[in-house]
Coordinates of C-alpha atoms and ligand atoms in Angstrom, one line a residue:
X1 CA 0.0 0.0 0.0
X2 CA 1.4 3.6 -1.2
X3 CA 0.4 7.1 0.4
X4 CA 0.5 10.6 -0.8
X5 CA 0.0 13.5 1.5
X6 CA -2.0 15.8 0.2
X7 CA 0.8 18.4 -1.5
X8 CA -1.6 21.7 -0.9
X9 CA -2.3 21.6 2.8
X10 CA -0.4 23.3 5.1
X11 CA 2.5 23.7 2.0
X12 CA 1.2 27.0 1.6
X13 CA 0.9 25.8 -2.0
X14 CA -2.0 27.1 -4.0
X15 CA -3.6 24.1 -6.4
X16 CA -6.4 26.3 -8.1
X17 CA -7.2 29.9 -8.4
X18 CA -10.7 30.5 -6.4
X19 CA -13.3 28.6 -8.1
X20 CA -16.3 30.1 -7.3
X21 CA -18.7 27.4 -8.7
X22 CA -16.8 24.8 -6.5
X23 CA -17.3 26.4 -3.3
X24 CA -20.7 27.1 -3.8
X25 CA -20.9 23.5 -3.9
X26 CA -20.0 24.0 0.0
X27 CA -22.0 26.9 0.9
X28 CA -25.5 26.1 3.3
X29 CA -25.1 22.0 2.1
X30 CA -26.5 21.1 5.8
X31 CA -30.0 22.3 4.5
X32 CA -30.0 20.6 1.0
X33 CA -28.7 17.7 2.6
X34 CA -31.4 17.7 5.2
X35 CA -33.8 18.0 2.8
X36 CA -32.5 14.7 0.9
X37 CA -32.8 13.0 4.0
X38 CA -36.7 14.5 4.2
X39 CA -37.6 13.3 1.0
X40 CA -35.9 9.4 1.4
X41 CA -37.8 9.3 4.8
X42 CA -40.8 9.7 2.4
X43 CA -39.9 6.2 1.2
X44 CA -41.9 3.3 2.3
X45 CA -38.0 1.6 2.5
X46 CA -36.7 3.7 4.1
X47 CA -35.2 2.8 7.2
X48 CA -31.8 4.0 9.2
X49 CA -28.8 1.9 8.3
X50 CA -26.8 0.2 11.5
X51 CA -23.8 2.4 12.9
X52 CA -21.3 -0.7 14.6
X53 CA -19.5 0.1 17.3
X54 CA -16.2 -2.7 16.8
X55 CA -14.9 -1.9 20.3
X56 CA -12.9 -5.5 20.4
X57 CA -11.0 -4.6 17.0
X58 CA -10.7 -0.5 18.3
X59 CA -8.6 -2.5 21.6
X60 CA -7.1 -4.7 19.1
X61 CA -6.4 -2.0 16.8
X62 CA -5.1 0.3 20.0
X63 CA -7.8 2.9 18.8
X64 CA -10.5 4.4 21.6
X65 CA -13.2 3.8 19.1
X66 CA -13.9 2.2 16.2
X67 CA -17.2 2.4 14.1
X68 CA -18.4 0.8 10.5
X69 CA -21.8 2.6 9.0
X70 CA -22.9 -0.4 7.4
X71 CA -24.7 0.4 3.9
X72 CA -25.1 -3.2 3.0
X73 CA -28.5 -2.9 4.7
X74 CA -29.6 0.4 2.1
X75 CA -33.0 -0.2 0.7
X76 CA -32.8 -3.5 0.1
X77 CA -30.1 -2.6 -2.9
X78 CA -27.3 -3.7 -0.7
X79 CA -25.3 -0.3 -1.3
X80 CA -25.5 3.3 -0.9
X81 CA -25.9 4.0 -4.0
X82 CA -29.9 3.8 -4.4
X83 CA -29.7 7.6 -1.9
X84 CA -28.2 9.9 -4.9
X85 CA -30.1 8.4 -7.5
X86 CA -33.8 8.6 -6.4
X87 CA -33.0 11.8 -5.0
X88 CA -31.9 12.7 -8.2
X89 CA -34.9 11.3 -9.8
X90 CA -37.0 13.3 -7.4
X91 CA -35.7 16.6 -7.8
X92 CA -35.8 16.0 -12.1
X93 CA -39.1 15.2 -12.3
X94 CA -39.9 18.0 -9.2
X95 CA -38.0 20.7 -11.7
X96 CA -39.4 19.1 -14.7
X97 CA -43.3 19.3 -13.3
X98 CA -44.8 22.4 -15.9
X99 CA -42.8 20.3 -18.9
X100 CA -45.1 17.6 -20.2
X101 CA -45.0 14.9 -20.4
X102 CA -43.5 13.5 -17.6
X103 CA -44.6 9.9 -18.2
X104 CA -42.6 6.9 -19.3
X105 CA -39.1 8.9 -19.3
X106 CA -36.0 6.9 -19.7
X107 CA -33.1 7.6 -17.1
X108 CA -29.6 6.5 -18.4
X109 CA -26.3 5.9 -16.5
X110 CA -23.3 3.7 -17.2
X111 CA -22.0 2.4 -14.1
X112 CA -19.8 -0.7 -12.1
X113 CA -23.2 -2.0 -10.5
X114 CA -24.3 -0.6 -7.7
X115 CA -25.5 2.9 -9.2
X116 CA -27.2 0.9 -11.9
X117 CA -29.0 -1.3 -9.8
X118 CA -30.3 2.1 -7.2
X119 CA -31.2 3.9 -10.7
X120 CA -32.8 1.3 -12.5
X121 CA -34.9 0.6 -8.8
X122 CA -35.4 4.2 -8.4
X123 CA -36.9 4.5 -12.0
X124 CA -38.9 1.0 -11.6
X125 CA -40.7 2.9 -8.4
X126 CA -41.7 6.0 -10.3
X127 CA -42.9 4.2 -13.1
X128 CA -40.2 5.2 -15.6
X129 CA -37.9 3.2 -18.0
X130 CA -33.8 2.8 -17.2
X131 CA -31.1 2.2 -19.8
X132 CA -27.5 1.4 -17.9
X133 CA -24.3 0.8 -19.4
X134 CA -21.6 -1.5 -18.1
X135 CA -18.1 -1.5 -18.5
X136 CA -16.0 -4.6 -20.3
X137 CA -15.8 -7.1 -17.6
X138 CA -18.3 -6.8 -15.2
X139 CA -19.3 -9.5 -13.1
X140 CA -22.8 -11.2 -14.6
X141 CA -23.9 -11.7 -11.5
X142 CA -24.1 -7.7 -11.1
X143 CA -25.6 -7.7 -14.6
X144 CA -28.6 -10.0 -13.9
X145 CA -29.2 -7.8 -10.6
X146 CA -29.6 -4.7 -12.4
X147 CA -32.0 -6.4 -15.3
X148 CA -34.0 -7.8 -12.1
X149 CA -34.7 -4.4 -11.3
X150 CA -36.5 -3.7 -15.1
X151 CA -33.6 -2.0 -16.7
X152 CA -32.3 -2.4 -20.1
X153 CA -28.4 -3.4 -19.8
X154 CA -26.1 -2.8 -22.5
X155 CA -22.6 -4.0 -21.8
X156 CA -19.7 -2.9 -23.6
X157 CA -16.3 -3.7 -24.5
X158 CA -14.8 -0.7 -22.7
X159 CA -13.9 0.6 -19.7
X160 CA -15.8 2.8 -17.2
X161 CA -14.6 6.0 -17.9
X162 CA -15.2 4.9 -21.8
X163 CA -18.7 3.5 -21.3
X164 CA -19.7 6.8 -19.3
X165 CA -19.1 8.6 -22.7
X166 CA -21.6 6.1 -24.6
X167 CA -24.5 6.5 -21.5
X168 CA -24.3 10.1 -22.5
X169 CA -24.1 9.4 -26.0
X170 CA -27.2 7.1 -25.9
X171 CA -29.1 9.5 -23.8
X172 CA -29.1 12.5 -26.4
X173 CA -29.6 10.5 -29.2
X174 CA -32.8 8.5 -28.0
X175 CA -34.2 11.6 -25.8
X176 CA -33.0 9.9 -22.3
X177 CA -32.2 11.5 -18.9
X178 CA -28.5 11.0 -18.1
X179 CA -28.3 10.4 -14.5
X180 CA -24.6 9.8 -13.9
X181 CA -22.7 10.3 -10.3
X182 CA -19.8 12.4 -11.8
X183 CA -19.5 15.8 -13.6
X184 CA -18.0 17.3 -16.2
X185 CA -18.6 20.7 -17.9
X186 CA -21.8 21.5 -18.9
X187 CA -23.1 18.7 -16.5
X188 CA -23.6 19.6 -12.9
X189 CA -26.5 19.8 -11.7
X190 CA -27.9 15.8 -10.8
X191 CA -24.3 14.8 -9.9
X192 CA -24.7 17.5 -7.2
X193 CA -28.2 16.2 -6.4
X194 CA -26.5 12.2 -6.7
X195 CA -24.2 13.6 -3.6
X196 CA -26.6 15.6 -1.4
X197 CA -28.9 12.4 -2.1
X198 CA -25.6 10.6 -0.4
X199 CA -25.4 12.7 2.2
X200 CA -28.3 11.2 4.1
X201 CA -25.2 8.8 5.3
X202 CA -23.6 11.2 7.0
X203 CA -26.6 12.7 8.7
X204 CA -27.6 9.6 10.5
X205 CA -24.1 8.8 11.5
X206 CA -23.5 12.0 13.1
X207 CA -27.5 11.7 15.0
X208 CA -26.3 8.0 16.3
X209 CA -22.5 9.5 17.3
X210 CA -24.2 12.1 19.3
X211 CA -26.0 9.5 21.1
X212 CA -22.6 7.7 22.3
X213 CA -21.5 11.6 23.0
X214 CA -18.2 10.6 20.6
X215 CA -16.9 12.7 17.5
X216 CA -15.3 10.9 15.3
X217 CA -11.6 12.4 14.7
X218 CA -10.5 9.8 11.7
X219 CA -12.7 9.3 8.3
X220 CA -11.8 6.4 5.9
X221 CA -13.7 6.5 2.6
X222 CA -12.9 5.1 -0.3
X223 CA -13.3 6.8 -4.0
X224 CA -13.9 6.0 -7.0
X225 CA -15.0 9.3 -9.0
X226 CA -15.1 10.5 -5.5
X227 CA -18.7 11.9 -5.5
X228 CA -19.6 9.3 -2.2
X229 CA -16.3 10.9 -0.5
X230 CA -16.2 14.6 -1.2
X231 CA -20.4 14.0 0.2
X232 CA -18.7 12.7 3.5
X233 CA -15.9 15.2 3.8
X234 CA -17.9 18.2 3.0
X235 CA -20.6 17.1 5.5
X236 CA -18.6 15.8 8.5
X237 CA -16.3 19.4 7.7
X238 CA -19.2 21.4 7.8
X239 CA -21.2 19.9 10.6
X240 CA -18.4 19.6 13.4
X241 CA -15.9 22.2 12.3
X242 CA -12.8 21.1 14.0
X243 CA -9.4 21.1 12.3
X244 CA -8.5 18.1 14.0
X245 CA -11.1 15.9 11.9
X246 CA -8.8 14.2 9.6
X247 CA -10.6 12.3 6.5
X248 CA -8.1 9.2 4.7
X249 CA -9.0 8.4 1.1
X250 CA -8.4 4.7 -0.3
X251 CA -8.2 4.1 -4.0
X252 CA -7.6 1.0 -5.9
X253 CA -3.7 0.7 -7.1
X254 CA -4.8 0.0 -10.9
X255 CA -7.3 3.1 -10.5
X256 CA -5.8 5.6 -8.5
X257 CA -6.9 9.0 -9.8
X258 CA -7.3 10.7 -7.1
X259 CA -3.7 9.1 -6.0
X260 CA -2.0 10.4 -9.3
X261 CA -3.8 13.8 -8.9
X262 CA -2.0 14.4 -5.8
X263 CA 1.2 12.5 -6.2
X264 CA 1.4 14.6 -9.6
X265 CA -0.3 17.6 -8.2
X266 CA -2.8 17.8 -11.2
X267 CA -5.7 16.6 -12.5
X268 CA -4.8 13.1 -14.3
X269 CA -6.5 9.9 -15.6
X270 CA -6.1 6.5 -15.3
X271 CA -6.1 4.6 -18.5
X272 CA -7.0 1.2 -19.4
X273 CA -9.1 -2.0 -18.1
X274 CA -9.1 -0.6 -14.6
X275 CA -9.3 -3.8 -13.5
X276 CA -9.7 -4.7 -10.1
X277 CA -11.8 -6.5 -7.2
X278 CA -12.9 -2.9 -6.0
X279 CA -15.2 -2.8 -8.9
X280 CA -17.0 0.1 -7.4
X281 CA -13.9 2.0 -7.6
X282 CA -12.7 1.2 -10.7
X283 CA -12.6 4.8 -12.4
X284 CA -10.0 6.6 -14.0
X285 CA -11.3 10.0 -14.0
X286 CA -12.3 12.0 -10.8
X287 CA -15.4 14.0 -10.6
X288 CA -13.9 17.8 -10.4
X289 CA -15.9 18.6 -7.7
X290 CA -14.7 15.6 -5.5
X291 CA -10.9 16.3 -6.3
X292 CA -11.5 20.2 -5.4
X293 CA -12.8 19.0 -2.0
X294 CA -10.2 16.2 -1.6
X295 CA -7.7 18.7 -2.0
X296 CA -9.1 20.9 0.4
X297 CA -10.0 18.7 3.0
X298 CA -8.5 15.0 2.5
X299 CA -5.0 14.4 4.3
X300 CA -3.8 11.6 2.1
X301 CA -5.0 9.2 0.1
X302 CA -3.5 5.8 0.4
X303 CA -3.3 3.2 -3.1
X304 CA -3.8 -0.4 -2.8
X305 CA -3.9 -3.8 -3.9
X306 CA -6.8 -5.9 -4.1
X307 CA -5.4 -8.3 -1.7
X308 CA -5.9 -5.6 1.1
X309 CA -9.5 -5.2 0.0
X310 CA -9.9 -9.0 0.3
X311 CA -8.4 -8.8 3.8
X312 CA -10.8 -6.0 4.8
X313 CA -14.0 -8.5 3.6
X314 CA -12.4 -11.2 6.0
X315 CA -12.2 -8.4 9.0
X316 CA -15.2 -7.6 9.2
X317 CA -16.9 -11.2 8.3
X318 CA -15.5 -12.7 11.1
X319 CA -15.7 -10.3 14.0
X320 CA -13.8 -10.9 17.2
X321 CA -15.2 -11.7 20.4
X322 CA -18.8 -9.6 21.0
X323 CA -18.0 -7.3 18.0
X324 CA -21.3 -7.8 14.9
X325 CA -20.4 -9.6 11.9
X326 CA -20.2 -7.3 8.8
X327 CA -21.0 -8.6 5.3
X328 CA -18.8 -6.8 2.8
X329 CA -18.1 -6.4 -0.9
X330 CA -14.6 -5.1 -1.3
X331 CA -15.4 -1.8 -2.2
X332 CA -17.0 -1.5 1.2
X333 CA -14.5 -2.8 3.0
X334 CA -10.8 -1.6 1.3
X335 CA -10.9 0.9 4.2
X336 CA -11.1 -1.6 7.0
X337 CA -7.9 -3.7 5.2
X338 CA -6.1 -0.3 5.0
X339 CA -6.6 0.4 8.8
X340 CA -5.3 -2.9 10.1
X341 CA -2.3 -2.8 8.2
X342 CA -1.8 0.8 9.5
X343 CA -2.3 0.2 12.8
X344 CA -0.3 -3.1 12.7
X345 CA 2.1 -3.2 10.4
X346 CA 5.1 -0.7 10.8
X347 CA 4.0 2.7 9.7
X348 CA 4.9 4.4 12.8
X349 CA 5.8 7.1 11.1
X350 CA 2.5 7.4 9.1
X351 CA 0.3 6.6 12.5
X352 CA 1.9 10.0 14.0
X353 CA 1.4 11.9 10.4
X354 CA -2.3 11.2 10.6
X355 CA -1.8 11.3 14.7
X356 CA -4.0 7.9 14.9
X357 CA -3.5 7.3 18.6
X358 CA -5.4 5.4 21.1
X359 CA -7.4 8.5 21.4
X360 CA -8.9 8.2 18.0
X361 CA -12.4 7.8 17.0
X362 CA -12.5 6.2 13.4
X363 CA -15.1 5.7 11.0
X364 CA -14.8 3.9 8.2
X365 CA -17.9 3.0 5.8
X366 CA -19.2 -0.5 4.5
X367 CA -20.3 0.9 1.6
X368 CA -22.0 -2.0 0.0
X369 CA -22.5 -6.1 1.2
X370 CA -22.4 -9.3 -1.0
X371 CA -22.9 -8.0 -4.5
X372 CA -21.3 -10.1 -6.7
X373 CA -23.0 -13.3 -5.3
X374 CA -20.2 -14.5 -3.2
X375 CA -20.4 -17.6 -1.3
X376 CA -19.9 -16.7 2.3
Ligands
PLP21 C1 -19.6 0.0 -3.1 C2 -19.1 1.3 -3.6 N1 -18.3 2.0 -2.7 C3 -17.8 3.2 -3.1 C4 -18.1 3.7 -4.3 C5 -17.4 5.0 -4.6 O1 -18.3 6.0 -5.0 P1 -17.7 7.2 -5.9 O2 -17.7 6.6 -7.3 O3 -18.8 8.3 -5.8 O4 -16.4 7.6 -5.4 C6 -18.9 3.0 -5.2 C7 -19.2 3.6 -6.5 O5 -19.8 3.0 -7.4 C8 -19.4 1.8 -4.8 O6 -20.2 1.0 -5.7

């Protein structure tokens, strides 16, 4: 596993001139947040996702306190992912209510699985069509899932950053609704409802951390265009307000973007298959928005093999003593992998650069459970 510090804070170094769309991004986001949150508690589904408190691997770990938000449980989906896009969906068709018609729309995305499957549900609810791409490679197990939930799947022989370009592509030609969790010029407006819509997350962590009385002083979240992260860091940032609440990225070795950003200090893409177990985070392109905020607010962002992302699936499937069992897809559970080794293995030197201590509270985020049809 690699780590880059992040080369603009506190090196007095200035990344971008003042980008006035970007922070705007950041300005009163508690309230649009909140009011993602009010419209998925509309949803008969709805329902809190657990907050673990691993207090056996936080002693193990020599940690205070160690918690895992566990999104396997979201909706039924088994990920996050189904948050940003039927909050998306809702605030299209809410903008899109004096335009008729509004019947039988079709919402397209391309997608490793997880988005596709919360789109494709979210559309299936509201009575609408979906259209979703997939990337060269993706597990058929994933495929079948997301034509379960009544969408059309197209797979293609290219990667994801490749396949995004042909969702778009599709959607002008046939008159669809791109719905895709990363931005680009000219296309802003649902990715940024895609992360409030993610947001929800991070509002019912920090109601159930305010029951224990804890704040959590170390955030792991793992990235893939970055648009679940820079939702996490710009909440937690904004909510508590404390300089000393330091937020740890995770990146897959064969998709590091956000990694190369920072080790290169610009904006760079990965190229290729992508190919790794993290399929959630196999993107070679960072949303704009999510490397802006990285850069303001991320410490480092550590690059890894799959193996560690296997190792973080074991963790948390066999729990010790009293601690919950977690069930994990690798996505979800790189970040775990990443802490052990960190806390075990001999980066004493790192440890005191992030100043994990046994007074830290950590959170780290199971983004998704089982979905590639594992055999537990
Ligand atoms: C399970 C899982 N975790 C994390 C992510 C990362 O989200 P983002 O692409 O917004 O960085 C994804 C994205 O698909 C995912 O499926």
């Amino acid at each position: 596993m690699d780590f880059v510090k992040n080369p603009w804070i506190g090196s007095g170094k200035k990344n971008q001139e003042v980008q006035p769309a970007k922070e705007d991004f950041l300005r009163n986001l508690i309230p649009r947040v909140k009011e993602a949150r009010e419209f998925h508690q509309t949803l008969t589904v709805y329902r809190p996702t657990s907050l673990h408190n691993l207090q056996q691997k936080a002693d193990k770990l020599g940690i205070n306190k160690l918690y895992v938000k566990d999104e396997s449980e979201r909706f039924g989906l088994q990920a996050f992912k189904g948050l940003g896009a039927s909050f998306a969906l809702n605030q299209i068709l809410k903008n899109r209510e004096n335009d008729l018609p509004s019947k039988d729309l079709t919402f397209v995305t391309a997608t490793d699985g997880n988005h596709g499957r919360g789109l494709a549900w979210a559309a299936k609810s509201l009575g609408h069509h979906s259209v979703v791409f997939l990337p060269k490679g993706t597990d058929p197990y994933r495929l079948r899932i997301i034509e379960e939930e009544g969408a059309k799947v197209i797979l293609t022989d290219s990667n994801y950053d490749d396949t995004v370009m042909m969702a778009e592509e599709y959607a002008h030609k046939y008159n669809g609704i791109l719905v895709q969790d990363t931005m680009w010029e000219g296309y802003k407006e649902i990715p940024q409802w895609i992360i409030e819509g993610y947001g929800t997350i991070a509002l019912e962590t920090i109601d159930e951390l305010e029951k224990d009385g804890v704040t959590p002083t170390h955030i792991f979240l793992q990235a893939g265009v970055g648009s679940f992260a820079a939702a996490m860091m710009s909440i937690f940032k904004s909510y508590y307000d404390r300089e000393d609440l330091t937020f740890i990225l995770v990146e897959p070795a064969r998709a590091n973007c956000f990694y190369q950003s920072f080790h290169y200090s610009e904006d760079t893409r990965v190229e290729g298959d992508l190919n790794t177990v993290m399929a959630g985070l196999a993107c070679g392109k960072a949303n704009p928005l999510a490397l802006y905020i990285a850069e303001k607010f991320a410490s480092g962002i550590f690059s890894v093999e799959d193996d560690l992302a296997e190792k973080g699936v074991d963790i948390l499937a066999r729990p010790l003593g009293e601690d919950p069992k977690i069930i994990a897809g690798e996505s979800g559970a790189v970040t775990m992998g990443v802490l052990e080794s960190l806390c075990k293995g001999s980066y004493r030197e790192l440890r005191s650069f992030l100043d994990i201590s046994d007074r830290s509270v950590v959170l780290t985020i199971n983004t998704e459970g089982n979905t590639s049809g594992k055999l537990y």
